[in-house]
Every structure is written in structure tokens, then in C-alpha cells.
N, CA, C and O of each residue as an XYZ file, in Angstrom:
564
protein
N      11.105      9.439    -37.759
C      11.023     10.190    -36.204
C      12.411     10.559    -35.778
O      13.327      9.767    -36.005
N      12.644     11.733    -35.162
C      14.089     12.344    -34.526
C      14.481     12.044    -33.515
O      14.079     12.653    -32.523
N      15.502     10.891    -33.387
C      16.108     10.435    -32.606
C      16.464     10.968    -31.546
O      16.008     10.671    -30.441
N      17.493     11.987    -31.813
C      17.698     13.659    -30.716
C      16.974     14.001    -30.262
O      17.188     14.134    -29.057
N      15.484     14.449    -30.782
C      14.656     14.749    -29.975
C      14.129     13.564    -29.254
O      14.342     13.537    -28.042
N      13.676     12.879    -29.628
C      13.234     11.832    -28.314
C      14.474     11.745    -27.535
O      14.388     12.309    -26.444
N      15.450     11.270    -27.758
C      16.063     11.546    -26.439
C      16.259     12.581    -25.921
O      16.498     12.309    -24.744
N      16.344     14.272    -26.148
C      16.516     14.984    -25.527
C      14.778     15.121    -24.902
O      14.828     15.853    -23.913
N      13.780     14.806    -25.082
C      12.598     14.794    -24.148
C      12.645     13.624    -23.160
O      11.708     13.742    -22.370
N      13.453     12.444    -22.889
C      14.006     11.370    -22.323
C      14.673     12.017    -21.358
O      14.672     11.497    -20.242
N      15.373     13.257    -21.558
C      16.799     13.294    -20.649
C      15.660     14.529    -19.926
O      15.720     14.325    -18.713
N      15.029     15.275    -20.099
C      14.303     16.226    -19.589
C      13.375     16.249    -19.007
O      13.003     17.304    -18.495
N      12.469     14.762    -18.843
C      11.345     14.916    -18.686
C      11.189     15.069    -16.908
O      12.130     15.050    -16.115
N      10.052     15.189    -16.648
C      10.027     15.426    -15.243
C       9.254     14.042    -14.502
O       8.335     13.488    -15.104
N       9.667     13.596    -13.284
C       9.104     12.147    -12.971
C       8.228     12.356    -12.623
O       7.875     13.532    -12.537
N       7.420     11.334    -12.241
C       5.965     11.246    -12.037
C       5.822     11.989    -10.381
O       4.786     12.514     -9.972
N       7.174     11.873     -9.553
C       7.045     12.362     -8.426
C       6.789     13.488     -8.255
O       6.134     13.945     -7.319
N       7.464     14.299     -9.484
C       7.672     15.791     -9.441
C       6.436     16.274     -9.690
O       6.386     17.503     -9.745
N       5.009     15.454     -9.927
C       3.519     16.291    -10.462
C       3.162     15.704     -9.531
O       2.513     16.623     -9.033
N       2.989     14.556     -8.559
C       1.978     14.054     -8.234
C       2.499     14.018     -6.882
O       3.500     13.416     -6.494
N       1.534     14.881     -6.075
C       2.048     15.081     -4.294
C       1.338     13.773     -3.424
O       1.763     13.445     -2.317
N       0.194     13.085     -4.102
C      -0.568     12.395     -3.067
C      -1.289     11.484     -3.961
O      -1.965     11.934     -4.887
N      -1.170     10.108     -3.713
C      -1.615      8.726     -4.781
C      -2.089      7.799     -3.821
O      -1.357      7.339     -2.946
N      -3.099      7.553     -3.930
C      -3.913      6.298     -3.361
C      -4.495      5.413     -4.206
O      -5.144      5.797     -5.179
N      -4.352      4.395     -3.969
C      -5.220      3.429     -5.057
C      -5.884      2.317     -4.433
O      -5.145      1.563     -3.800
N      -7.132      2.039     -4.467
C      -8.183      1.409     -3.409
C      -7.891      2.251     -2.181
O      -7.257      1.459     -1.484
N      -7.956      3.114     -1.667
C      -7.895      3.892     -0.191
C      -6.509      3.631      0.250
O      -6.188      4.379      1.173
N      -5.675      2.885     -0.084
C      -4.223      2.945      0.680
C      -3.270      4.221     -0.075
O      -3.730      4.650     -1.133
N      -2.518      4.574      0.218
C      -1.747      5.293     -0.055
C      -0.293      4.612     -0.961
O       0.467      3.734     -0.554
N      -0.253      5.168     -1.952
C       0.721      4.332     -2.600
C       1.975      5.528     -3.141
O       2.597      5.271     -4.172
N       2.225      6.609     -2.491
C       2.965      7.351     -2.584
C       4.683      6.800     -3.181
O       5.380      7.288     -4.071
N       4.896      5.825     -2.428
C       6.193      4.906     -2.331
C       6.316      4.370     -3.433
O       7.411      4.207     -3.972
N       5.003      3.951     -4.024
C       5.191      3.291     -5.500
C       4.592      3.847     -7.164
O       4.033      3.442     -8.183
N       5.174      5.032     -6.540
C       4.615      5.951     -7.953
C       5.388      5.371     -9.082
O       4.804      4.903    -10.059
N       6.812      5.389     -8.970
C       7.442      4.886    -10.242
C       6.921      3.599    -10.585
O       6.789      3.369    -11.787
N       6.628      2.791     -9.832
C       6.240      1.441     -9.992
C       4.751      1.294    -10.692
O       4.622      0.434    -11.564
N       3.815      1.978    -10.389
C       2.712      2.391    -10.973
C       2.195      2.921    -11.996
O       1.060      2.681    -12.407
N       3.403      4.083    -12.746
C       3.116      4.767    -13.602
C       4.799      4.653    -14.700
O       6.009      4.877    -14.661
N       4.034      4.297    -15.304
C       4.922      3.874    -16.689
C       5.063      5.068    -17.799
O       4.155      5.452    -18.537
N       6.363      5.557    -17.756
C       6.358      6.779    -19.378
C       6.305      6.017    -20.387
O       6.449      4.812    -20.597
N       6.022      7.134    -21.110
C       5.551      6.516    -22.601
C       6.045      7.867    -23.298
O       5.826      8.935    -22.725
N       6.799      7.828    -24.695
C       7.147      9.130    -25.388
C       5.841      8.971    -26.256
O       5.695      7.836    -26.710
N       4.990      9.768    -26.533
C       4.037     10.050    -27.037
C       3.728     11.621    -27.789
O       4.154     12.652    -27.269
N       2.903     11.625    -29.120
C       3.264     13.307    -30.105
C       2.887     14.432    -29.130
O       2.665     15.591    -29.482
N       2.826     13.867    -27.574
C       2.219     15.199    -26.687
C       3.432     15.521    -25.882
O       3.499     16.616    -25.323
N       4.519     14.535    -25.768
C       6.184     14.485    -24.989
C       5.969     13.120    -24.074
O       5.306     12.184    -24.521
N       6.487     13.082    -22.956
C       6.583     12.258    -22.293
C       5.153     11.974    -21.159
O       4.812     12.782    -20.295
N       4.606     10.908    -21.375
C       3.192     10.673    -20.377
C       3.222      9.762    -19.781
O       3.747      8.764    -20.273
N       2.727      9.726    -18.604
C       2.881      8.533    -17.820
C       1.396      7.560    -17.800
O       0.302      8.050    -18.081
N       1.538      6.511    -17.522
C       0.205      5.790    -17.966
C       0.214      4.756    -16.394
O       1.156      4.261    -15.775
N      -1.355      4.733    -16.134
C      -1.398      3.583    -14.587
C      -1.879      2.605    -15.630
O      -2.276      2.946    -16.744
N      -1.821      1.494    -15.234
C      -2.066      0.059    -15.552
C      -2.034     -0.204    -17.072
O      -2.826     -0.960    -17.635
N      -1.202      0.379    -17.594
C      -0.948      0.195    -19.139
C      -0.459     -1.181    -19.232
O       0.219     -1.683    -18.335
N      -0.769     -1.763    -20.235
C      -0.313     -3.382    -20.275
C       1.298     -3.084    -20.994
O       1.663     -1.979    -21.396
N       2.091     -4.292    -21.034
C       3.182     -4.235    -21.707
C       3.450     -3.620    -23.369
O       2.575     -3.896    -24.189
N       4.238     -3.082    -23.674
C       4.563     -2.563    -25.268
C       4.537     -4.020    -25.758
O       4.188     -4.105    -26.935
N       4.788     -5.073    -25.214
C       5.060     -6.297    -26.282
C       3.434     -6.521    -26.316
O       2.907     -6.755    -27.404
N       2.701     -6.456    -25.214
C       1.276     -6.908    -25.310
C       0.284     -5.512    -26.519
O      -0.811     -5.661    -27.061
N       0.998     -4.575    -26.560
C      -0.051     -3.592    -27.356
C       0.847     -3.282    -28.825
O       0.284     -3.250    -29.919
N       1.905     -3.125    -28.698
C       2.829     -2.847    -30.163
C       3.235     -3.700    -30.893
O       3.413     -4.851    -30.493
N       3.486     -3.294    -32.202
C       4.016     -4.272    -33.193
C       5.453     -4.456    -32.484
O       6.038     -3.645    -31.765
N       6.021     -6.245    -33.039
C       7.593     -6.256    -32.767
C       8.529     -5.131    -33.405
O       9.665     -4.907    -32.988
N       7.886     -4.401    -34.533
C       9.236     -3.413    -35.389
C       8.700     -2.205    -33.841
O       9.583     -1.797    -33.086
N       7.607     -1.913    -33.676
C       7.360     -0.736    -32.617
C       7.984     -0.482    -31.544
O       8.364      0.520    -30.938
N       8.031     -2.122    -31.368
C       9.042     -2.749    -29.335
C      10.316     -2.469    -29.627
O      11.068     -2.388    -28.656
N      10.919     -2.243    -31.033
C      12.590     -2.624    -31.311
C      12.683     -1.107    -30.841
O      13.345     -0.993    -29.810
N      12.080      0.314    -31.446
C      12.484      1.575    -30.862
C      12.182      1.683    -29.751
O      12.343      2.835    -29.349
N      11.853      1.093    -29.119
C      11.626      1.550    -27.557
C      12.477      0.510    -26.837
O      12.739      1.178    -25.836
N      12.896     -0.284    -26.704
C      13.327     -1.277    -25.874
C      14.480     -1.337    -25.456
O      14.810     -2.272    -24.727
N      15.370     -0.353    -25.818
C      16.597     -0.441    -25.268
C      16.335      1.523    -24.057
O      17.343      2.005    -23.540
N      15.239      2.087    -23.917
C      15.093      2.892    -23.397
C      15.040      3.055    -21.525
O      14.055      2.471    -21.075
N      15.498      3.408    -20.957
C      15.896      3.475    -19.926
C      14.009      3.703    -19.218
O      13.795      3.278    -18.083
N      13.135      4.204    -19.815
C      12.119      4.850    -18.739
C      11.262      3.636    -19.369
O      10.329      3.338    -18.624
N      11.312      3.066    -20.228
C      10.455      2.101    -20.827
C      10.640      0.692    -20.077
O      11.282     -0.133    -20.729
N      10.096      0.203    -18.571
C      10.358     -0.696    -17.779
C       9.646     -1.566    -18.379
O       8.826     -1.064    -19.148
N       9.646     -2.878    -18.312
C       8.557     -3.960    -18.755
C       7.500     -3.647    -17.585
O       7.857     -3.098    -16.543
N       6.331     -3.989    -17.804
C       5.178     -4.188    -16.944
C       4.719     -5.775    -16.764
O       4.693     -6.512    -17.750
N       4.352     -6.262    -15.418
C       4.006     -7.904    -15.584
C       3.464     -8.434    -16.911
O       3.128     -7.659    -17.806
N       3.392     -9.622    -17.017
C       2.511    -10.457    -18.207
C       1.092     -9.627    -17.687
O       0.752     -9.100    -16.627
N       0.543     -9.788    -18.863
C      -1.186     -9.322    -18.285
C      -1.892    -10.493    -17.893
O      -1.578    -11.375    -18.692
N      -2.616    -10.885    -17.129
C      -3.658    -12.091    -17.164
C      -5.190    -11.776    -17.468
O      -6.127    -12.174    -16.776
N      -5.309    -10.849    -18.835
C      -6.480    -10.250    -19.034
C      -6.163    -10.202    -20.650
O      -5.033    -10.120    -21.131
N      -7.555    -10.278    -21.481
C      -7.822    -10.011    -22.807
C      -8.746     -9.166    -23.038
O      -9.580     -8.813    -22.205
N      -8.681     -8.822    -24.044
C      -9.664     -7.611    -24.505
C     -11.241     -8.771    -25.279
O     -12.403     -8.389    -25.421
N     -10.741     -9.981    -25.579
C     -11.802    -10.379    -25.817
C     -12.377    -11.756    -24.664
O     -13.474    -12.267    -24.888
N     -11.764    -12.104    -23.814
C     -12.363    -12.700    -22.555
C     -12.089    -12.132    -21.184
O     -12.574    -12.750    -20.236
N     -11.332    -10.966    -20.923
C     -11.126    -10.370    -19.611
C     -10.307    -10.860    -18.801
O      -9.153    -10.812    -19.227
N     -10.437    -11.373    -17.672
C      -9.456    -11.810    -16.880
C      -9.808    -13.497    -17.038
O     -10.876    -14.095    -17.167
N      -8.179    -14.023    -16.953
C      -8.019    -15.328    -16.973
C      -8.658    -16.289    -15.773
O      -8.465    -16.041    -14.583
N      -9.146    -16.990    -16.066
C     -10.020    -17.860    -14.918
C      -9.405    -18.133    -13.676
O     -10.006    -18.275    -12.612
N      -8.056    -18.209    -13.867
C      -7.260    -18.837    -12.586
C      -6.447    -17.614    -12.235
O      -5.439    -17.842    -11.566
N      -6.725    -16.215    -12.598
C      -6.359    -15.107    -12.094
C      -6.650    -14.536    -10.819
O      -7.828    -14.620    -10.473
N      -5.714    -13.875     -9.902
C      -5.973    -13.852     -8.622
C      -6.215    -12.479     -8.584
O      -5.615    -11.644     -9.261
N      -7.378    -12.193     -7.532
C      -7.180    -10.483     -7.152
C      -5.673     -9.650     -7.374
O      -5.825     -8.439     -7.211
N      -4.966     -9.850     -7.542
C      -4.025     -9.500     -7.710
C      -3.302     -9.312     -9.107
O      -2.218     -8.730     -9.136
N      -3.894     -9.802    -10.282
C      -3.446     -9.906    -11.384
C      -3.730     -8.421    -11.920
O      -4.580     -7.580    -11.629
N      -2.549     -8.455    -12.918
C      -2.251     -7.295    -14.003
C      -3.322     -7.517    -15.233
O      -3.802     -8.556    -15.688
N      -3.525     -6.031    -15.622
C      -3.779     -5.370    -14.933
C      -4.544     -5.195    -13.612
O      -5.426     -6.009    -13.340
N      -4.242     -4.110    -12.712
C      -5.107     -4.038    -11.903
C      -6.365     -3.398    -11.814
O      -6.806     -2.410    -12.401
N      -6.944     -4.281    -10.821
C      -8.631     -4.187    -10.647
C      -9.046     -3.865     -9.014
O      -8.373     -4.095     -8.009
N     -10.114     -3.380     -9.103
C     -10.588     -2.616     -7.567
C     -11.515     -3.495     -7.733
O     -11.868     -3.872     -8.851
N     -12.008     -3.917     -6.649
C     -13.085     -4.929     -6.050
C     -14.173     -3.777     -4.827
O     -15.084     -4.305     -4.189
N     -13.962     -2.689     -4.724
C     -13.959     -1.495     -3.897
C     -15.228     -0.534     -4.812
O     -14.969      0.078     -5.849
N     -16.507     -0.578     -4.203
C     -16.804      0.807     -5.176
C     -17.186      2.020     -4.527
O     -17.255      2.000     -3.298
N     -17.411      2.928     -5.060
C     -17.159      4.304     -4.213
C     -15.855      4.852     -4.621
O     -14.982      4.013     -4.848
N     -15.552      6.096     -4.760
C     -14.531      6.597     -4.986
C     -13.252      6.736     -4.076
O     -12.376      7.580     -4.268
N     -13.253      5.635     -2.876
C     -12.258      5.495     -2.692
C     -11.656      3.523     -3.161
O     -10.774      2.750     -2.787
N     -12.598      3.518     -3.978
C     -12.167      2.047     -4.569
C     -11.299      2.333     -6.071
O     -10.954      1.269     -6.586
N     -10.956      3.368     -6.729
C      -9.997      4.011     -7.362
C      -8.757      4.446     -7.327
O      -8.142      4.346     -6.265
N      -8.263      4.897     -8.230
C      -7.227      5.854     -8.399
C      -7.740      7.080     -7.981
O      -8.854      7.484     -8.315
N      -6.703      7.892     -7.017
C      -6.975      9.156     -6.322
C      -5.731      9.635     -6.298
O      -4.923      9.201     -5.477
N      -5.392     10.631     -7.230
C      -3.976     11.598     -7.455
C      -4.206     13.003     -6.894
O      -5.376     13.272     -6.621
N      -3.469     13.748     -6.722
C      -3.348     15.187     -6.081
C      -2.103     15.333     -6.967
O      -1.099     14.631     -6.841
N      -2.306     16.594     -8.140
C      -1.255     16.844     -8.608
C      -0.892     18.470     -8.529
O      -1.787     19.304     -8.392
N       0.201     18.750     -8.608
C       0.704     20.342     -8.476
C       1.581     20.600     -9.051
O       2.546     19.849     -9.188
N       1.445     22.059     -9.682
C       2.287     22.438    -10.758
C       2.802     23.629    -10.290
O       2.031     24.375     -9.685
N       3.958     23.959    -10.450
C       4.757     24.948     -9.739
C       4.210     26.269    -11.016
O       3.829     26.047    -12.166
N       4.356     27.725    -10.265
C       3.932     28.856    -10.905
C       4.901     29.037    -12.301
O       4.601     29.517    -13.393
N       6.149     28.470    -11.829
C       7.437     28.601    -12.778
C       7.583     27.560    -13.976
O       8.489     27.547    -14.809
N       6.444     26.646    -13.880
C       6.638     25.561    -14.725
C       5.410     26.072    -15.711
O       5.041     25.218    -16.518
N       4.834     27.142    -15.750
C       3.785     27.376    -16.610
C       4.008     28.434    -17.799
O       4.519     29.521    -17.531
N       3.751     28.222    -18.678
C       4.197     29.155    -19.878
C       2.664     29.049    -21.006
O       2.094     28.056    -21.459
N       2.406     30.353    -21.151
C       1.023     30.173    -21.850
C       1.233     30.615    -23.223
O       0.244     30.792    -23.935
N       2.849     30.889    -23.847
C       3.099     30.649    -25.111
C       3.333     29.282    -26.024
O       3.453     29.069    -27.231
N       3.335     28.469    -24.828
C       3.575     27.149    -24.933
C       2.253     26.172    -25.372
O       1.689     25.825    -24.335
N       1.718     25.732    -26.322
C       0.885     25.170    -26.710
C      -0.608     26.051    -26.857
O      -0.575     26.959    -27.688
N      -2.073     25.823    -26.018
C      -2.786     26.673    -25.696
C      -3.055     27.187    -24.614
O      -2.203     27.008    -23.744
N      -4.031     27.829    -24.308
C      -4.122     28.466    -23.117
C      -4.305     27.882    -22.033
O      -4.039     28.402    -20.950
N      -4.799     26.685    -22.178
C      -5.386     25.775    -21.123
C      -3.651     25.505    -20.768
O      -2.729     25.724    -21.554
N      -3.544     25.016    -19.476
C      -2.251     24.483    -18.685
C      -2.551     23.495    -17.601
O      -3.494     23.624    -16.821
N      -1.772     22.590    -17.593
C      -2.169     21.498    -16.633
C      -1.822     20.088    -17.084
O      -0.921     19.805    -17.875
N      -2.607     19.282    -16.514
C      -2.724     17.857    -17.341
C      -3.759     17.389    -17.810
O      -4.895     17.797    -17.571
N      -3.397     16.322    -18.656
C      -4.448     15.722    -19.336
C      -4.597     14.691    -18.512
O      -3.657     14.185    -17.898
N      -5.825     14.297    -18.441
C      -6.335     13.050    -17.518
C      -7.438     12.470    -18.163
O      -8.585     12.909    -18.082
N      -6.977     11.160    -19.013
C      -7.462     10.140    -20.016
C      -8.282      9.276    -19.123
O      -8.042      9.201    -17.918
N      -9.354      8.553    -19.764
C      -9.658      7.246    -19.120
C     -10.318      6.317    -20.628
O     -11.112      6.807    -21.431
N      -9.974      5.480    -20.672
C     -10.713      4.545    -21.976
C     -12.389      4.752    -22.120
O     -13.309      4.621    -21.313
N     -12.349      5.020    -23.106
C     -13.974      5.001    -23.175
C     -14.787      3.443    -22.551
O     -15.869      3.333    -21.973
N     -14.017      2.625    -22.847
C     -14.843      1.373    -22.380
C     -15.373      1.270    -21.150
O     -16.317      0.532    -20.867
N     -14.759      2.034    -20.350
C     -14.836      2.099    -19.056
C     -15.933      3.057    -18.848
O     -16.635      2.785    -17.874
N     -16.289      4.202    -19.572
C     -17.525      5.203    -18.839
C     -18.657      4.407    -19.275
O     -19.802      4.746    -18.976
């Protein structure tokens, strides 16, 4: 891993506030909590923002977390009250982390409106598709 490249990506990456112009979670506006809800992470694609991602200590090995523990963008997430094997703990409240919704329908989840400036488009960089990648874990489909 080239530390200089990672440091450069961290220095020049746009904030989530730059790209998201409207955010609502369970039907409530959360524009003022974008930086709290979205965690920046360095990936092979650059700096990505994750919503509802478990803390790095719960996902990666201790060797991997050492690489990112001193990064300003890698703020700690709350301890989760959920496991892959058991789901949410019996005593987990409705505000437990990771966040979950109890509202059905389109207003029950995360709703985002993205914006891209024409000057940010570069068809010579990457493939012909420009914009954002939005991924959802397969076990939720």
C-alpha cells in the first residue's frame, strides 16, 4: 500500500455534504447529521461513504485497523448491538446500532438526493458511466 496515495486521497476527497443535497431517514430530514451518519472509508475505488457500517474493529483484523486507526476520516462508530449469527441483542433498544427502521414503505428507509456538477464529470477517467455507486448488501434483497 502506498501511503502517499492514500494520504492524497484523504486530503482531496469531497465531503458527503458536497454530493448529497437532501437526506432523510425514516421520513425525517437528516441533512444536519450527514457527517454523523456517513463514514468515509478508503477503498480500491477511492474514498467511499458508508451508511450504517459497523465499526472497523468489528469488521477487520487488528492488523488492518492499525493501518487506519490514526486517520482523521475514520471516526469510531458506536458499538453494535447486533451479530450476524443472532441478530439484535434481546435488550437492544429501537435506537440500537446499526440503525434499523420499523416503518414500511418508501418513507421507512434512507432517502438521498445526489448532485453532480458538470465540471466534476470526466469521461476520460474510468468508464463511460459517470455518477455514484450505491450498493446494498445482498442479504437485504
